[in-house]
Amino acid sequence: MTEQVTIGKSAVTTRRLGLGTNAVGGNNLFPGLDDATGKAVVRAGLDAGITLLDTAFSYGLGHSEELIGQVLKDYDRHQVVLASKAAQDFSSGEKVLNNSPKFLRQAVDDSLRRLQTDYLDIFYIHFPDAQTPKDEAVSTLNDLKQAGKIRAIGISNFNLAQVKEANRDGYVDVVEDQFSLLHREAEGDLLPYLQQQQISFVPYYPLASGLLTGKYSADVTFPADDLRHSNPDFKGERYTTIVKKVAQLQPIAAAHKATSAQVVLAWYMQNPQVGVVIPGAKKPAQVVANAQALALHLTTAEYQQIDQLFK
Ligand SMILES: NC(=O)c1ccc[n+]([C@@H]2O[C@H](COP(=O)([O-])OP(=O)(O)OC[C@H]3O[C@@H](n4cnc5c(N)ncnc54)[C@H](OP(=O)(O)O)[C@@H]3O)[C@@H](O)[C@H]2O)c1
C-alpha cells in the first residue's frame, strides 16, 4: 500500500503508515528510550520509507521534538510529514491544559524551534481545555495555517460534541484518537461524522501497546512496575480472550509470509475510515518490520475475517 492519502481538506499528502514517537525522548509517561536509540528508531523509519512522524511536546517535554529535529538535518525536510501537538501548559509551575490563542501561537513557535523547521505539516491541539471555545481555538490554528506555520489543523482526544464544536467553521483537517481492533468505539458515531466532513482519522495505540503483535502468551508475567498492570487489556479473562483472538491472525500472516503485526497494520491501511496509522516502536527492527506492511495487501475475505474476529 504505497498510495498517498490526503489529510482532510489540506494540501498535505503522505503514505498511510507513519511512526509514533511517544517513546522517543525519554522522561515520559511511557518507558522512554535513550537518545541514541530514539534517534535510531526515527532514522530506521525514514530509511524504510515511512513519511509521517507523529510527535508532541509532551513526549519528553519537548525532547522527542528536539531529537527528531536533529535527525532531520540528514534528510530532505520536504519529504517528511511532521505532526506535533501541544496543550499542556507548565507556566504556572504545574500542568494545566490550555487551548487559548496566546498559548497555541507560542506552542507552535516552540515546536518549530525544537524541530528546527519553519513549518509543521500537522499541528494538533493535544487535549481540549475546559475554558476555550473549541471553534475559537481552531480559528487560531487557521490563522497559523494562513501564515504558513502549519499546513493542516488537527485535534486530539476530543469527544464527538467537542469535535463538532471545533469544526463549526469546517477548518478541522484531522482527528487523532484511540482506536484499534480492540477498541472500536469510534466506529459508532465519530468515524461516520469525520468521513462526512472530509476529516482524516489517525488512530493511536493501533497495536494496543504491542498486544496485537501476537508476541504475548496467556501465561506471560510483567515486572511489578510495568505500566501494563494498569491496562485492563492485559488483565484476567479479557487478556486471555484477546491473546486467543490474536493467535487466529497467525494463519493469515503465514499465508503472506508476514507477521501478525504486519497483518494488523495492513488491515488499518485498507480500512476506508482510517487515514494514517502510526504504530510506535522501541527498537529500529520493529520500525523496519512495521514498514514492510506497506507492501502487504489482504484479500477482501481476509480483511472481513479480521473485521469479524474483533467485532
Ligand atoms: N494523541 C494522543 O493523545 C496519543 C496518545 C497515545 C499515543 N499517541 C501516538 O500514537 C503512537 C502509537 O501509540 P503507542 O506507541 O503508545 O502504542 P502502539 O503503537 O499500540 O504500540 C507500540 C508498541 O508496540 C511494540 N511494537 C511495535 N512494533 C512492534 C513489532 N513489529 N513487533 C513487536 N512489538 C512491536 C513496541 O513496544 P514493546 O517493545 O514495549 O512491546 C511499541 O512501543 C504513539 O507513539 C504516539 O505518537 C498519541
Coordinates of C-alpha atoms and ligand atoms in Angstrom, one line a residue:
M1 CA 0.0 0.0 0.0
T2 CA 2.2 2.8 -1.1
E3 CA -0.5 5.1 -2.3
Q4 CA -0.8 8.5 -0.8
V5 CA -3.6 9.8 1.3
T6 CA -4.6 13.5 1.7
I7 CA -5.0 14.9 5.2
G8 CA -8.5 16.4 5.4
K9 CA -9.0 19.4 3.1
S10 CA -5.4 20.4 3.4
A11 CA -2.6 20.1 0.8
V12 CA -0.7 17.6 2.9
T13 CA -0.3 14.1 1.4
T14 CA 1.5 11.1 3.0
R15 CA 1.8 7.4 2.9
R16 CA -0.7 5.6 5.1
L17 CA 1.9 4.4 7.6
G18 CA 3.6 6.8 10.0
L19 CA 5.8 6.4 13.1
G20 CA 4.5 7.2 16.6
T21 CA 7.3 8.7 18.6
N22 CA 6.0 8.8 22.2
A23 CA 8.8 6.5 23.3
V24 CA 11.4 8.8 21.7
G25 CA 12.8 11.4 24.1
G26 CA 12.5 9.7 27.4
N27 CA 11.1 11.4 30.6
N28 CA 7.6 10.3 29.6
L29 CA 4.5 8.5 30.8
F30 CA 5.7 5.7 28.7
P31 CA 9.0 3.9 29.2
G32 CA 11.4 6.2 27.4
L33 CA 14.3 5.4 25.2
D34 CA 17.8 6.8 25.5
D35 CA 18.7 9.5 22.9
A36 CA 20.8 7.3 20.6
T37 CA 18.1 4.6 20.4
G38 CA 15.3 7.2 20.0
K39 CA 17.2 8.7 17.0
A40 CA 17.9 5.3 15.6
V41 CA 14.2 4.5 15.7
V42 CA 13.4 7.7 13.8
R43 CA 16.1 7.1 11.2
A44 CA 15.0 3.5 10.7
G45 CA 11.5 4.7 9.9
L46 CA 12.6 7.3 7.4
D47 CA 15.1 5.0 5.8
A48 CA 12.3 2.3 5.5
G49 CA 10.1 4.7 3.6
I50 CA 7.8 6.0 6.4
T51 CA 7.0 9.6 5.7
L52 CA 4.9 10.8 8.6
L53 CA 6.4 11.3 12.1
D54 CA 3.9 11.8 15.0
T55 CA 5.4 13.7 17.9
A56 CA 4.2 16.1 20.7
F57 CA 5.6 18.5 23.2
S58 CA 4.6 16.1 26.0
Y59 CA 6.8 13.3 24.6
G60 CA 9.8 14.0 26.8
L61 CA 8.6 17.6 27.4
G62 CA 10.0 18.8 24.0
H63 CA 12.8 16.3 23.9
S64 CA 11.2 14.0 21.3
E65 CA 10.8 17.0 19.0
E66 CA 14.5 18.0 19.7
L67 CA 15.8 14.6 18.7
I68 CA 13.6 14.5 15.6
G69 CA 14.9 17.9 14.6
Q70 CA 18.5 16.6 14.9
V71 CA 17.8 13.6 12.8
L72 CA 16.0 15.6 10.1
K73 CA 19.2 17.5 9.4
D74 CA 20.3 14.4 7.4
Y75 CA 17.1 14.2 5.4
D76 CA 15.1 16.3 3.0
R77 CA 12.6 18.1 5.2
H78 CA 10.1 18.4 2.4
Q79 CA 9.9 14.6 2.0
V80 CA 8.8 14.3 5.7
V81 CA 5.3 15.0 7.1
L82 CA 5.9 16.3 10.6
A83 CA 3.0 16.2 13.0
S84 CA 3.2 17.7 16.5
K85 CA 0.8 18.5 19.3
A86 CA 0.5 20.7 22.4
A87 CA -2.0 21.7 25.1
Q88 CA 0.0 21.1 28.3
D89 CA 0.9 24.5 29.9
F90 CA 3.5 24.4 32.7
S91 CA 3.9 28.2 33.0
S92 CA 2.2 28.2 36.4
G93 CA 4.5 25.6 37.8
E94 CA 2.0 22.7 37.4
K95 CA 0.4 21.2 34.3
V96 CA -2.8 22.7 33.1
L97 CA -4.5 22.2 29.7
N98 CA -4.6 25.4 27.7
N99 CA -6.1 25.9 24.2
S100 CA -6.1 29.8 24.4
P101 CA -5.0 31.6 21.2
K102 CA -1.9 33.0 23.0
F103 CA -0.8 29.6 24.2
L104 CA -1.4 27.9 20.9
R105 CA 0.6 30.5 19.0
Q106 CA 3.5 30.2 21.4
A107 CA 3.3 26.4 21.4
V108 CA 3.6 26.2 17.6
D109 CA 6.6 28.6 17.6
D110 CA 8.2 26.5 20.3
S111 CA 7.6 23.3 18.3
L112 CA 9.2 24.9 15.2
R113 CA 12.2 25.9 17.2
R114 CA 12.8 22.4 18.7
L115 CA 12.2 20.7 15.4
Q116 CA 14.5 23.2 13.6
T117 CA 12.0 23.9 10.9
D118 CA 9.7 26.7 9.7
Y119 CA 6.5 24.8 9.2
L120 CA 4.6 21.9 10.7
D121 CA 2.6 19.7 8.3
I122 CA 0.1 19.0 11.0
F123 CA -0.5 20.6 14.4
Y124 CA -2.9 19.1 16.8
I125 CA -4.5 20.5 19.9
H126 CA -3.4 17.6 22.1
F127 CA -6.3 17.7 24.6
P128 CA -9.3 20.0 24.9
D129 CA -9.2 22.5 27.8
A130 CA -12.2 23.4 29.9
Q131 CA -12.5 27.1 29.1
T132 CA -11.6 27.9 25.5
P133 CA -14.5 27.7 22.9
K134 CA -13.3 24.9 20.6
D135 CA -14.0 26.8 17.4
E136 CA -12.1 29.8 18.7
A137 CA -9.0 27.6 19.4
V138 CA -9.3 26.1 15.9
S139 CA -9.7 29.6 14.4
T140 CA -6.3 30.4 15.9
L141 CA -4.9 27.4 14.1
N142 CA -6.5 28.6 10.9
D143 CA -4.7 31.9 11.3
L144 CA -1.4 30.0 11.7
K145 CA -2.3 27.9 8.6
Q146 CA -2.8 31.1 6.6
A147 CA 0.5 32.4 7.9
G148 CA 2.2 29.2 6.6
K149 CA 3.4 28.0 10.0
I150 CA 1.2 24.9 9.9
R151 CA -0.3 23.1 6.9
A152 CA -3.1 21.1 8.4
I153 CA -5.3 21.6 11.5
G154 CA -5.7 18.7 14.0
I155 CA -7.4 18.0 17.3
S156 CA -6.9 15.0 19.6
N157 CA -8.8 13.4 22.4
F158 CA -11.9 15.5 21.7
N159 CA -15.3 13.7 22.0
L160 CA -17.8 13.9 19.2
A161 CA -19.6 17.0 20.6
Q162 CA -16.3 18.7 21.0
V163 CA -15.2 17.8 17.5
K164 CA -18.4 19.2 16.1
E165 CA -17.9 22.5 18.1
A166 CA -14.2 22.7 16.9
N167 CA -15.3 22.1 13.3
R168 CA -18.0 24.7 13.3
D169 CA -16.3 26.7 10.5
G170 CA -15.2 23.5 8.7
Y171 CA -11.5 24.1 9.5
V172 CA -10.5 20.7 11.1
D173 CA -8.4 18.5 8.8
V174 CA -7.6 15.6 11.1
V175 CA -8.6 14.0 14.3
E176 CA -6.3 11.7 16.4
D177 CA -7.9 9.4 18.9
Q178 CA -7.6 6.0 20.4
F179 CA -8.7 3.2 18.1
S180 CA -7.6 -0.3 17.4
L181 CA -9.0 -3.7 16.5
L182 CA -9.5 -4.0 20.3
H183 CA -11.0 -0.5 20.8
R184 CA -13.6 0.3 18.1
E185 CA -15.9 2.7 19.9
A186 CA -15.1 5.4 17.4
E187 CA -16.9 3.4 14.7
G188 CA -20.2 4.2 16.4
D189 CA -20.6 7.9 15.5
L190 CA -17.2 9.6 15.4
L191 CA -15.8 8.0 12.3
P192 CA -19.0 8.4 10.2
Y193 CA -19.0 12.1 11.1
L194 CA -15.4 12.5 10.1
Q195 CA -15.9 10.8 6.8
Q196 CA -18.9 13.0 6.1
Q197 CA -16.9 16.1 6.9
Q198 CA -13.8 15.0 4.9
I199 CA -11.7 14.9 8.1
S200 CA -8.9 12.4 8.3
F201 CA -8.7 10.0 11.2
V202 CA -5.4 8.9 12.8
P203 CA -5.8 6.2 15.4
Y204 CA -3.4 5.9 18.3
Y205 CA -2.4 2.7 20.1
P206 CA -3.0 0.8 16.8
L207 CA -1.0 -2.2 18.1
A208 CA -2.8 -2.0 21.6
S209 CA 0.7 -1.3 23.1
G210 CA 2.1 -4.5 21.5
L211 CA -0.8 -6.8 22.4
L212 CA -1.9 -7.1 18.8
T213 CA 1.6 -8.1 17.6
G214 CA 1.0 -11.7 18.8
K215 CA 4.1 -11.7 20.9
Y216 CA 2.3 -12.3 24.2
S217 CA 1.1 -15.6 25.5
A218 CA -1.6 -16.3 28.1
D219 CA 1.0 -17.1 30.9
V220 CA 3.2 -14.0 30.5
T221 CA 4.1 -12.0 33.6
F222 CA 5.3 -8.4 33.7
P223 CA 7.6 -6.7 36.1
A224 CA 5.9 -5.2 39.2
D225 CA 6.3 -1.5 38.0
D226 CA 5.2 -2.3 34.4
L227 CA 2.5 0.1 33.1
R228 CA 0.6 -2.9 31.6
H229 CA -0.5 -3.8 35.1
S230 CA -2.9 -0.7 35.0
N231 CA -4.1 -1.6 31.4
P232 CA -7.4 -3.6 31.5
D233 CA -6.5 -5.3 28.2
F234 CA -3.6 -7.0 30.0
K235 CA -5.8 -8.3 32.9
G236 CA -7.6 -11.5 33.6
E237 CA -10.1 -13.1 31.3
R238 CA -10.1 -10.1 28.9
Y239 CA -6.4 -10.7 28.4
T240 CA -6.8 -14.4 27.7
T241 CA -9.6 -13.8 25.2
I242 CA -7.5 -11.2 23.4
V243 CA -4.5 -13.5 23.2
K244 CA -6.6 -16.3 21.7
K245 CA -8.1 -14.0 19.1
V246 CA -4.7 -12.6 18.1
A247 CA -3.4 -16.1 17.7
Q248 CA -6.1 -16.6 14.9
L249 CA -4.2 -13.9 12.9
Q250 CA -1.3 -16.3 12.5
P251 CA -2.6 -18.4 9.5
I252 CA -3.3 -15.2 7.6
A253 CA 0.2 -13.9 8.4
A254 CA 1.7 -17.2 7.3
A255 CA -0.1 -17.1 4.0
H256 CA 1.6 -13.8 3.3
K257 CA 4.9 -14.8 4.8
A258 CA 4.3 -11.9 7.2
T259 CA 3.9 -11.3 10.9
S260 CA 0.6 -10.7 12.8
A261 CA 1.7 -7.1 13.5
Q262 CA 2.1 -6.5 9.7
V263 CA -1.4 -8.1 9.1
V264 CA -2.9 -5.8 11.7
L265 CA -1.3 -2.7 10.2
A266 CA -2.3 -3.7 6.7
W267 CA -5.9 -4.1 8.0
Y268 CA -5.9 -0.4 9.2
M269 CA -4.4 0.7 5.9
Q270 CA -7.2 -1.0 4.0
N271 CA -9.9 0.4 6.3
P272 CA -11.5 3.4 4.4
Q273 CA -12.3 5.0 7.8
V274 CA -8.6 5.2 8.7
G275 CA -6.3 7.9 7.3
V276 CA -2.8 7.2 8.6
V277 CA -1.7 4.5 11.1
I278 CA 1.1 5.5 13.5
P279 CA 2.5 2.5 15.4
G280 CA 5.1 3.3 17.9
A281 CA 8.3 1.4 18.3
K282 CA 11.1 1.0 20.8
K283 CA 13.7 -0.7 18.5
P284 CA 14.8 0.1 14.9
A285 CA 14.0 -3.5 13.9
Q286 CA 10.3 -3.0 15.0
V287 CA 10.0 0.0 12.7
V288 CA 11.6 -1.8 9.8
A289 CA 9.3 -4.7 10.2
N290 CA 6.2 -2.4 10.6
A291 CA 7.2 -0.5 7.4
Q292 CA 7.0 -3.8 5.4
A293 CA 3.3 -3.7 6.0
L294 CA 3.2 -1.1 3.3
A295 CA 3.7 -3.9 0.8
L296 CA 1.1 -6.2 2.3
H297 CA -2.3 -6.4 0.7
L298 CA -5.0 -8.5 2.4
T299 CA -7.7 -10.2 0.3
T300 CA -11.3 -8.9 0.9
A301 CA -12.0 -12.2 2.6
E302 CA -9.1 -11.8 4.9
Y303 CA -10.0 -8.2 5.7
Q304 CA -13.5 -9.3 6.6
Q305 CA -12.4 -12.2 8.6
I306 CA -10.2 -9.9 10.8
D307 CA -13.0 -7.4 11.0
Q308 CA -15.4 -10.1 12.3
L309 CA -12.9 -11.7 14.7
F310 CA -12.5 -8.4 16.6
K311 CA -16.1 -7.1 16.3
Ligands
LIG1 N1 -2.8 11.9 20.7 C1 -2.6 11.2 21.8 O1 -3.1 11.6 22.9 C2 -1.8 10.0 21.8 C3 -1.8 9.1 22.9 C4 -1.0 7.9 22.8 C5 -0.2 7.7 21.7 N2 -0.2 8.6 20.6 C6 0.6 8.4 19.4 O2 0.3 7.1 18.9 C7 1.5 6.4 18.7 C8 1.3 4.9 18.9 O3 1.0 4.6 20.2 P1 1.9 3.6 21.1 O4 3.3 3.7 20.5 O5 1.8 4.0 22.5 O6 1.3 2.2 21.0 P2 1.2 1.1 19.9 O7 1.5 1.7 18.5 O8 -0.1 0.4 20.0 O9 2.3 0.1 20.3 C9 3.6 0.3 20.1 C10 4.5 -0.7 20.9 O10 4.3 -2.0 20.4 C11 5.5 -2.7 20.4 N3 5.8 -3.0 19.0 C12 5.8 -2.1 17.9 N4 6.1 -2.7 16.7 C13 6.4 -4.0 17.1 C14 6.7 -5.1 16.3 N5 6.9 -5.1 15.0 N6 6.9 -6.3 17.0 C15 6.7 -6.4 18.3 N7 6.4 -5.4 19.1 C16 6.2 -4.2 18.5 C17 6.6 -1.7 21.0 O11 6.5 -1.9 22.4 P3 7.3 -3.0 23.2 O12 8.6 -3.3 22.5 O13 7.5 -2.5 24.6 O14 6.4 -4.2 23.2 C18 5.9 -0.4 20.7 O15 6.4 0.6 21.6 C19 2.5 7.0 19.8 O16 3.8 6.7 19.5 C20 2.1 8.4 19.7 O17 2.8 9.0 18.6 C21 -1.0 9.7 20.7

